[in-house]
Short mmCIF file of C-alpha atoms in Angstrom, two decimals:
data_model
loop_
_atom_site.label_atom_id
_atom_site.label_comp_id
_atom_site.label_asym_id
_atom_site.label_seq_id
_atom_site.Cartn_x
_atom_site.Cartn_y
_atom_site.Cartn_z
CA MET A 1287 118.44 109.76 76.37
CA ALA A 1288 115.52 111.69 77.25
CA ALA A 1289 112.58 111.72 75.14
CA PRO A 1290 111.76 114.65 72.82
CA SER A 1291 110.22 117.32 74.83
CA SER A 1292 106.86 118.50 73.21
CA PRO A 1293 105.78 122.40 71.79
CA SER A 1294 105.76 125.39 74.75
CA LEU A 1295 102.87 125.10 77.04
CA PRO A 1296 100.04 127.85 75.50
CA SER A 1297 100.55 131.36 77.47
CA SER A 1298 97.22 130.14 79.40
CA SER A 1299 99.27 127.66 81.87
CA PRO A 1300 99.89 128.17 84.65
CA PRO A 1301 102.14 130.24 86.26
CA PRO A 1302 105.62 128.34 87.73
CA LEU A 1303 104.95 126.15 90.81
CA THR A 1304 106.69 127.98 93.61
CA PRO A 1305 108.83 125.53 96.31
CA GLU A 1306 106.84 127.54 98.95
CA ALA A 1307 103.57 126.10 97.34
CA ALA A 1308 105.05 123.54 96.24
CA GLY A 1309 105.56 123.13 100.54
CA LYS A 1310 101.52 123.94 101.04
CA LEU A 1311 101.18 120.67 98.07
CA LEU A 1312 103.29 118.10 100.40
CA GLY A 1313 101.72 118.90 103.82
CA LEU A 1314 98.21 117.71 102.18
CA LEU A 1315 99.12 114.69 101.98
CA PRO A 1316 98.77 112.20 104.57
CA ALA A 1317 102.12 110.91 103.83
CA ALA A 1318 105.53 110.55 105.54
CA ILE A 1319 107.45 113.32 103.74
CA GLY A 1320 111.49 113.24 103.50
CA PRO A 1321 114.42 115.26 102.62
CA GLY A 1322 113.33 116.72 99.50
CA LEU A 1323 115.85 116.16 96.59
CA SER A 1324 118.87 117.68 95.58
CA GLU A 1325 119.61 119.06 92.22
CA ARG A 1326 122.41 116.97 92.13
CA GLU A 1327 120.31 113.16 93.19
CA LEU A 1328 117.49 115.22 90.60
CA ASP A 1329 119.38 115.26 87.58
CA ALA A 1330 121.21 111.76 88.74
CA VAL A 1331 117.46 110.17 87.87
CA GLU A 1332 117.17 111.76 84.97
CA ALA A 1333 120.71 110.15 83.52
CA ARG A 1334 120.42 106.93 85.02
CA PHE A 1335 116.61 105.38 83.82
CA GLY A 1336 116.87 107.93 80.74
CA PHE A 1337 113.13 110.89 81.02
CA SER A 1338 113.24 114.55 81.90
CA PHE A 1339 111.19 115.35 85.16
CA SER A 1340 108.94 117.98 84.04
CA ALA A 1341 109.47 121.55 86.17
CA ASP A 1342 107.15 121.43 88.65
CA HIS A 1343 107.70 118.01 89.11
CA ARG A 1344 110.83 118.96 90.19
CA VAL A 1345 110.43 121.72 92.80
CA PHE A 1346 107.33 118.96 94.08
CA LEU A 1347 110.13 116.57 94.97
CA ALA A 1348 113.11 118.90 95.76
CA ALA A 1349 110.57 120.38 98.58
CA GLY A 1350 110.45 116.62 100.23
CA LEU A 1351 110.13 113.34 98.54
CA PRO A 1352 106.97 111.87 99.81
CA HIS A 1353 107.17 108.63 101.18
CA GLY A 1354 105.82 105.16 103.48
CA SER A 1355 103.15 103.99 100.95
CA PRO A 1356 104.09 101.41 97.89
CA SER A 1357 102.50 103.76 96.07
CA TRP A 1358 104.74 106.61 96.10
CA PRO A 1359 107.96 106.39 93.77
CA ASP A 1360 110.95 106.24 95.83
CA TRP A 1361 113.90 108.44 93.87
CA ARG A 1362 116.65 108.23 96.19
CA HIS A 1363 115.95 104.40 98.16
CA GLY A 1364 113.60 102.53 95.50
CA ASP A 1365 114.57 99.31 93.45
CA PRO A 1366 116.02 100.74 90.69
CA GLU A 1367 113.98 97.31 89.66
CA ASP A 1368 110.92 98.96 90.22
CA LEU A 1369 111.10 102.30 89.05
CA ALA A 1370 112.14 101.55 85.37
CA ALA A 1371 109.07 99.20 85.89
CA ARG A 1372 106.50 102.43 86.79
CA LEU A 1373 108.35 104.66 84.27
CA GLU A 1374 107.81 101.64 81.45
CA ARG A 1375 103.90 100.96 82.75
CA PRO A 1376 102.30 103.50 79.70
CA ALA A 1377 104.11 102.19 77.44
CA GLU A 1378 103.43 98.69 77.67
CA GLY A 1379 100.02 99.10 78.47
CA ALA A 1380 99.74 100.88 74.68
CA LEU A 1381 102.11 97.95 73.49
CA PHE A 1382 98.98 95.47 75.24
CA ASP A 1383 96.34 97.08 73.27
CA VAL A 1384 98.01 97.04 70.20
CA GLU A 1385 98.32 93.11 71.09
CA HIS A 1386 95.52 91.97 72.56
CA ASN A 1387 92.94 94.86 72.01
CA ARG A 1388 93.84 96.10 68.22
CA PHE A 1389 94.83 99.33 68.98
CA TRP A 1390 96.62 101.69 66.66
CA HIS A 1391 97.19 104.41 67.23
CA PRO A 1392 95.73 107.34 63.89
CA ASP A 1393 98.89 108.88 63.43
CA TRP A 1394 100.99 105.88 62.75
CA ALA A 1395 101.63 104.17 59.27
CA PRO A 1396 99.65 101.82 58.18
CA ARG A 1397 98.53 98.96 60.64
CA PRO A 1398 100.98 95.70 59.67
CA ALA A 1399 99.24 92.64 58.95
CA GLU A 1400 101.79 90.48 61.21
CA THR A 1401 101.04 91.28 65.22
CA ALA A 1402 104.39 90.58 65.82
CA ASP A 1403 105.17 94.33 62.93
CA ALA A 1404 103.20 95.50 64.04
CA LEU A 1405 104.52 95.91 67.27
CA ARG A 1406 107.83 96.05 66.42
CA VAL A 1407 105.77 98.88 64.39
CA ALA A 1408 104.40 100.44 67.51
CA ARG A 1409 107.19 100.43 69.95
CA ALA A 1410 109.76 102.67 68.08
CA GLU A 1411 106.85 105.43 67.48
CA LEU A 1412 106.67 104.76 71.37
CA ALA A 1413 109.91 105.92 71.87
CA THR A 1414 109.96 109.06 70.30
CA VAL A 1415 107.31 110.69 72.50
CA PRO A 1416 108.08 112.66 75.92
CA ARG A 1417 107.58 109.70 79.00
CA LEU A 1418 104.56 109.57 81.10
CA VAL A 1419 107.06 110.00 84.54
CA PRO A 1420 105.05 108.32 88.14
CA VAL A 1421 103.51 110.68 90.78
CA TYR A 1422 101.71 108.20 92.18
CA GLY A 1423 100.22 105.64 91.57
CA HIS A 1424 98.33 104.92 88.20
CA ARG A 1425 99.00 108.27 87.94
CA TYR A 1426 101.46 110.51 85.40
CA LEU A 1427 102.71 113.25 84.12
CA PRO A 1428 104.50 113.85 80.58
CA GLY A 1429 107.63 114.65 81.60
CA THR A 1430 109.03 116.87 79.45
CA ALA A 1431 112.64 119.07 80.61
CA GLY A 1432 112.28 123.00 81.72
CA GLU A 1433 107.98 122.94 81.64
CA TRP A 1434 104.98 122.98 83.76
CA GLY A 1435 101.15 122.88 83.46
CA HIS A 1436 101.61 120.05 82.16
CA PRO A 1437 98.01 117.77 84.02
CA VAL A 1438 97.59 114.93 84.95
CA LEU A 1439 97.00 111.54 83.89
CA SER A 1440 95.47 108.61 85.30
CA VAL A 1441 96.80 105.88 83.17
CA HIS A 1442 95.73 101.89 82.90
CA GLN A 1443 96.59 100.85 79.83
CA THR A 1444 95.07 102.72 76.78
CA ASP A 1445 92.45 103.74 79.03
CA ILE A 1446 93.93 107.22 80.04
CA ILE A 1447 91.64 110.00 81.70
CA PHE A 1448 93.09 113.49 83.92
CA TYR A 1449 92.39 113.75 87.10
CA GLY A 1450 94.45 116.96 87.78
CA ASN A 1451 94.61 120.64 85.55
CA ASP A 1452 97.87 120.87 86.70
CA LEU A 1453 100.61 118.80 89.67
CA ALA A 1454 98.90 121.12 91.94
CA ASP A 1455 95.22 120.85 90.80
CA TYR A 1456 96.05 116.85 91.13
CA VAL A 1457 97.23 116.90 94.76
CA ARG A 1458 93.94 119.44 95.47
CA HIS A 1459 91.96 116.65 93.86
CA GLU A 1460 93.49 113.53 94.72
CA PHE A 1461 93.90 113.99 98.60
CA THR A 1462 91.85 116.70 99.84
CA GLY A 1463 88.37 116.37 97.28
CA ARG A 1464 89.31 119.62 95.70
CA ALA A 1465 89.74 119.64 92.54
CA SER A 1466 89.50 122.57 89.78
CA PRO A 1467 85.95 123.71 88.11
CA LEU A 1468 88.14 124.32 84.91
CA PRO A 1469 88.45 121.52 81.92
CA ALA A 1470 91.39 120.83 81.33
CA ARG A 1471 94.16 121.02 79.05
CA ALA A 1472 95.30 118.70 76.35
CA THR A 1473 99.94 119.27 76.31
CA VAL A 1474 101.81 116.30 74.99
CA ASP A 1475 99.20 115.10 71.19
CA PHE A 1476 100.59 111.77 71.17
CA TRP A 1477 99.16 111.27 75.01
CA SER A 1478 96.58 113.44 74.18
CA TYR A 1479 94.94 111.30 71.66
CA PHE A 1480 94.24 109.57 74.38
CA VAL A 1481 92.00 111.66 76.60
CA GLY A 1482 90.19 114.00 73.44
CA SER A 1483 89.18 110.95 70.90
CA GLY A 1484 90.87 108.25 71.75
CA PRO A 1485 89.27 104.75 73.75
CA CYS A 1486 89.88 106.16 77.35
CA ILE A 1487 87.21 106.70 80.18
CA ASP A 1488 87.18 109.96 80.33
CA VAL A 1489 84.91 110.43 84.01
CA THR A 1490 83.77 113.38 82.77
CA ALA A 1491 82.51 112.72 79.72
CA PRO A 1492 78.69 111.35 79.32
CA THR A 1493 78.90 107.99 81.48
CA PRO A 1494 79.70 105.10 79.61
CA HIS A 1495 77.21 102.60 79.93
CA ARG A 1496 74.00 100.28 78.53
CA PRO A 1497 70.40 101.17 79.13
CA CYS A 1498 69.08 98.14 80.88
CA ALA A 1499 64.67 98.90 81.49
CA VAL A 1500 63.04 96.10 81.08
CA THR A 1501 59.78 97.79 82.49
CA ALA A 1502 57.96 101.05 82.39
CA GLN A 1503 59.36 101.54 86.22
CA GLU A 1504 62.77 101.43 85.39
CA ALA A 1505 62.54 102.90 82.11
CA VAL A 1506 60.77 105.53 84.31
CA GLU A 1507 64.16 105.64 86.64
CA TYR A 1508 66.24 105.68 83.37
CA LEU A 1509 64.98 108.64 83.02
CA ARG A 1510 65.13 110.18 86.59
CA MET A 1511 68.47 108.74 87.05
CA LEU A 1512 69.23 110.77 83.91
CA GLY A 1513 68.69 113.80 84.24
CA LEU A 1514 69.89 113.24 88.61
CA GLU A 1515 72.95 113.55 86.39
CA ARG A 1516 72.26 116.54 84.29
CA LEU A 1517 71.75 118.32 86.92
CA ILE A 1518 75.37 118.01 88.06
CA GLY A 1519 76.35 119.08 85.48
CA ARG A 1520 76.99 115.77 83.97
CA ARG A 1521 76.58 116.56 79.87
CA PHE A 1522 74.75 114.18 77.72
CA PRO A 1523 73.98 114.01 73.37
CA PRO A 1524 71.09 114.36 71.97
CA HIS A 1525 71.02 111.05 71.31
CA GLN A 1526 71.15 109.31 74.32
CA LEU A 1527 68.36 111.51 75.82
CA ILE A 1528 66.39 110.07 72.50
CA GLU A 1529 67.27 106.49 73.36
CA ALA A 1530 65.93 106.90 76.79
CA GLY A 1531 62.71 108.61 75.74
CA LEU A 1532 62.47 105.73 72.67
CA THR A 1533 62.72 103.16 75.68
CA ALA A 1534 60.58 104.47 78.02
CA LEU A 1535 58.12 104.85 74.59
CA VAL A 1536 58.12 101.03 73.57
CA LEU A 1537 57.80 99.77 76.98
CA ASP A 1538 54.26 102.02 77.37
CA VAL A 1539 55.84 104.42 79.63
CA GLU A 1540 52.88 107.65 80.05
CA SER A 1541 53.93 111.40 78.90
CA GLU A 1542 52.56 113.60 76.96
CA SER A 1543 56.12 114.93 75.64
CA LEU A 1544 57.68 111.01 75.18
CA PRO A 1545 56.16 110.35 71.74
CA LEU A 1546 57.64 114.34 70.84
CA LEU A 1547 61.01 113.04 72.50
CA ALA A 1548 61.45 109.44 71.35
CA GLY A 1549 60.51 110.76 67.26
CA LEU A 1550 62.65 113.84 66.97
CA LEU A 1551 64.72 113.53 63.65
CA ARG A 1552 68.84 114.15 63.44
CA THR A 1553 68.49 117.81 62.36
CA GLU A 1554 65.86 118.07 65.08
CA HIS A 1555 68.56 117.21 67.63
CA GLU A 1556 68.76 120.87 69.28
CA ARG A 1557 64.94 120.56 70.80
CA ALA A 1558 66.17 116.86 72.49
CA ASP A 1559 67.25 118.87 76.35
CA ALA A 1560 63.69 121.08 76.10
CA LEU A 1561 61.64 118.36 74.93
CA PHE A 1562 63.90 116.07 77.70
CA ASP A 1563 62.75 117.98 80.45
CA ARG A 1564 59.49 117.83 79.94
CA VAL A 1565 59.43 114.08 79.45
CA LEU A 1566 60.46 114.42 83.56
CA ALA A 1567 58.34 117.19 84.70
CA GLU A 1568 55.27 114.54 83.74
CA VAL A 1569 56.57 110.93 84.26
CA GLY A 1570 56.26 113.23 88.92
CA PRO A 1571 59.46 113.26 91.16
CA GLY A 1572 61.21 110.12 91.79
CA GLU A 1573 62.35 108.86 95.43
CA VAL A 1574 65.87 109.79 96.53
CA GLY A 1575 67.50 108.74 99.02
CA VAL A 1576 67.11 110.58 102.17
CA GLY A 1577 64.30 112.50 100.33
CA GLU A 1578 62.44 113.23 97.10
CA VAL A 1579 64.33 115.02 93.84
CA GLY A 1580 61.87 116.21 90.83
CA VAL A 1581 62.69 117.87 88.00
CA GLY A 1582 61.07 120.69 87.15
CA GLU A 1583 60.01 122.37 84.13
CA VAL A 1584 62.38 122.97 80.94
CA GLY A 1585 65.22 124.84 81.50
CA ALA A 1586 64.97 124.40 84.52
CA GLY A 1587 64.84 121.27 88.09
CA GLU A 1588 64.22 121.71 90.88
CA VAL A 1589 65.73 118.87 94.29
CA ARG A 1590 63.93 118.67 96.97
CA ALA A 1591 65.35 117.03 100.74
CA GLY A 1592 62.69 115.72 102.37
CA GLU A 1593 63.05 115.32 106.51
CA VAL A 1594 66.56 115.81 107.06
CA GLY A 1595 68.38 115.65 110.64
CA ALA A 1596 66.98 118.47 112.64
CA GLY A 1597 65.37 120.83 109.15
CA GLU A 1598 64.19 120.58 105.92
CA VAL A 1599 65.72 121.58 102.60
CA ARG A 1600 64.16 122.66 99.72
CA ALA A 1601 66.80 123.77 96.33
CA GLY A 1602 65.51 125.78 94.49
CA GLU A 1603 66.10 126.30 90.55
CA VAL A 1604 68.66 124.86 88.98
CA ARG A 1605 70.27 125.92 85.60
CA ALA A 1606 73.29 124.54 84.02
CA GLY A 1607 73.87 121.65 86.35
CA GLU A 1608 73.60 124.21 89.67
CA VAL A 1609 72.03 123.23 93.27
CA ARG A 1610 71.07 125.52 95.49
CA ALA A 1611 69.17 125.42 98.64
CA ALA A 1612 67.48 127.83 100.23
CA GLN A 1613 66.85 127.13 104.63
CA VAL A 1614 63.92 126.47 105.72
CA GLY A 1615 62.05 127.44 108.74
CA GLY A 1616 65.29 128.42 110.62
CA GLY A 1617 66.19 124.79 110.84
CA GLU A 1618 69.56 123.55 110.55
CA VAL A 1619 70.43 120.56 108.05
CA PHE A 1620 71.88 117.13 108.84
CA SER A 1621 72.34 114.01 107.36
CA GLY A 1622 71.93 110.72 109.77
CA ARG A 1623 75.35 111.07 110.16
CA GLY A 1624 75.19 113.89 112.62
CA SER A 1625 77.50 116.47 109.90
CA ARG A 1626 76.54 119.71 107.60
CA LEU A 1627 74.14 118.31 104.42
CA SER A 1628 74.95 119.87 101.20
CA SER A 1629 71.46 120.48 99.30
CA GLU A 1630 73.53 118.36 96.91
CA ASP A 1631 73.77 116.00 98.85
CA PRO A 1632 71.18 113.62 98.26
CA VAL A 1633 70.92 113.04 94.67
CA ARG A 1634 74.83 112.36 94.44
CA TRP A 1635 74.45 110.03 96.70
CA GLU A 1636 71.37 108.52 94.99
CA LEU A 1637 73.41 109.25 91.78
CA VAL A 1638 76.43 106.33 93.73
CA ARG A 1639 73.63 104.22 94.06
CA TRP A 1640 72.63 104.11 90.88
CA TRP A 1641 76.10 103.32 89.38
CA LEU A 1642 76.63 101.45 91.67
CA ARG A 1643 73.77 98.91 90.18
CA LEU A 1644 74.57 99.44 86.45
CA VAL A 1645 77.73 97.51 87.75
CA VAL A 1646 76.25 95.11 89.31
CA ASN A 1647 73.58 94.18 86.60
CA GLY A 1648 76.97 94.15 84.58
CA SER A 1649 75.84 97.42 82.55
CA MET A 1650 77.95 99.35 83.31
CA ASP A 1651 81.94 98.81 82.87
CA PRO A 1652 83.30 98.37 86.65
CA ALA A 1653 86.62 100.41 86.87
CA ALA A 1654 84.81 102.74 84.55
CA ALA A 1655 82.27 102.84 87.34
CA GLY A 1656 84.79 103.10 90.07
CA ASP A 1657 85.91 106.24 88.55
CA VAL A 1658 82.92 108.23 87.86
CA ILE A 1659 82.15 107.76 91.84
CA THR A 1660 85.58 108.50 92.74
CA TYR A 1661 85.26 111.63 91.05
CA GLU A 1662 81.51 112.78 90.79
CA GLY A 1663 80.79 110.40 94.08
CA ARG A 1664 83.83 110.51 96.47
CA HIS A 1665 85.25 113.93 96.24
CA PRO A 1666 82.32 115.95 95.89
CA LEU A 1667 80.85 114.88 98.88
CA GLY A 1668 84.09 115.11 101.26
CA ARG A 1669 85.07 111.78 101.03
CA PRO A 1670 82.65 110.09 103.65
CA PRO A 1671 84.79 106.50 104.55
CA ALA A 1672 82.07 104.68 103.55
CA LEU A 1673 83.11 104.79 100.02
CA ARG A 1674 87.02 104.18 100.71
CA ARG A 1675 87.54 100.69 100.23
CA LEU A 1676 85.49 100.75 96.81
CA VAL A 1677 88.53 103.07 95.85
CA GLU A 1678 90.81 100.97 97.07
CA THR A 1679 89.01 98.04 94.89
CA VAL A 1680 89.21 100.46 91.78
CA ASP A 1681 92.73 101.58 92.17
CA ALA A 1682 94.96 97.57 93.28
CA HIS A 1683 92.53 96.45 89.54
CA HIS A 1684 93.42 99.60 88.05
CA ASP A 1685 97.55 98.28 89.12
CA TRP A 1686 97.50 94.94 88.23
CA ALA A 1687 96.54 95.87 85.34
CA ALA A 1688 99.27 97.52 85.43
CA GLN A 1689 102.14 95.25 86.14
CA ARG A 1690 104.85 95.15 84.69
CA ASP A 1691 104.41 91.04 83.56
CA GLY A 1692 101.86 92.23 80.67
CA THR A 1693 99.62 89.59 81.58
CA LEU A 1694 95.96 89.76 81.04
CA ALA A 1695 93.80 93.08 83.58
CA ARG A 1696 91.99 91.24 86.45
CA PRO A 1697 88.12 90.84 86.13
CA GLY A 1698 86.10 93.70 87.92
CA GLY A 1699 85.09 90.65 90.59
CA ALA A 1700 86.42 92.63 93.73
CA ILE A 1701 84.34 95.68 92.71
CA VAL A 1702 81.10 94.10 91.72
CA ALA A 1703 81.26 92.13 95.28
CA GLU A 1704 82.13 95.66 96.97
CA ALA A 1705 79.65 97.06 95.27
CA GLU A 1706 76.95 94.56 95.77
CA ARG A 1707 78.86 94.55 99.60
CA LEU A 1708 77.96 98.71 99.57
CA LEU A 1709 73.83 98.36 98.59
CA ALA A 1710 72.90 95.39 100.32
CA GLY A 1711 73.43 98.05 103.83
CA PRO A 1712 71.13 101.24 105.26
CA TRP A 1713 71.83 103.92 102.15
CA PRO A 1714 73.66 105.92 102.27
CA PRO A 1715 75.76 104.52 104.07
CA PRO A 1716 76.82 105.28 107.44
CA ASP A 1717 80.12 107.09 108.09
CA THR A 1718 82.01 104.23 109.17
CA THR A 1719 85.33 104.10 109.02
CA VAL A 1720 86.21 100.73 106.64
CA PRO A 1721 89.52 98.86 106.67
CA SER A 1722 91.88 98.97 104.10
CA ARG A 1723 92.23 95.79 102.04
CA THR A 1724 96.10 94.53 100.88
CA PRO A 1725 95.70 94.55 97.09
CA GLU A 1726 95.73 91.20 95.34
CA THR A 1727 98.64 90.14 92.86
CA SER A 1728 97.33 87.23 91.92
#
């Protein structure tokens, strides 16, 4: 029997996916496309495995069946055991965290003292919620019959993030790097907990890292990197800006506004953004990849990408994470790789390097950093081939941890090794195609 449906989606949900729109989405995929599943085939799949496709998922699969990669579930000729395992992975991942990481959903009854009893209660609770249905790899859609507009979720145990506002947005995000700027909507209460207040990594939330500065120079660099993250629209709670200011103050960074930022009381947190901007202006610009970046006065920032290729770009005022560039001297602007350079490119490349360094020095979880780099680096930079191996390594890490045997998650050593390889070469890395690596399974 299929799991019960969630409440109907709000009226603001996107319009239903049409067969014509689904066909266009399939045309974006780097995959072979076979004949779509008939209504009879779709019903048979649901009956055999005991779940429901959402309405847009049915339309998508009826328009064509992607295949040619093990990441695509083959609902027509696939191994039934493999398909069943894919369907069970989200629940099994949650049970793994119940057993090994003390996870307990707040809507469940109080956790029993014995682990075996806790697993029995958790398994019964999970049987009552809509199942997550695999779309591609570890990306899933809630399976609720007759409904559309669910966000696509990237699932790794209880580390769950939005990866598309709906199925159409997900395809554009995953395969073309064009994601909607609008925030995703939570639609299924149980799974929404993980991307709302649960123990997940939300790639749009403040970067999940530990401060690592031990010298004044490192403290200044840390301030500048937080400033760059704010320029591209990433969010920071006041206490994180205050903590960065306090670290810099303890390490004797010279700035007139630094003591004011570091000394803010909880009741004064609304002043943190303005004081942080003043501190950044006082510590001065720093070198960023192919040019210079300075964060300007309160309420605005300035980005300068110095001599780049055939021309110079100076970015104007930056507010609310927006970067606008004006051409200077009539010259075209190119990157060292011969392609047109967005005014935001040097900033994002420098942030990718910063996040890789946090991985290497142990200040940021490798898989979480990989997700942030994919979302904030690779996609906005036009999916440069030089970052492909890193993304594949992160995906292999997630997929390995989600295997049906429930073994411990694989350490992020392969991600760290790839970060070290990238950092050892020229920056930004040349746009050479990096051969795919076969995901290790042991």
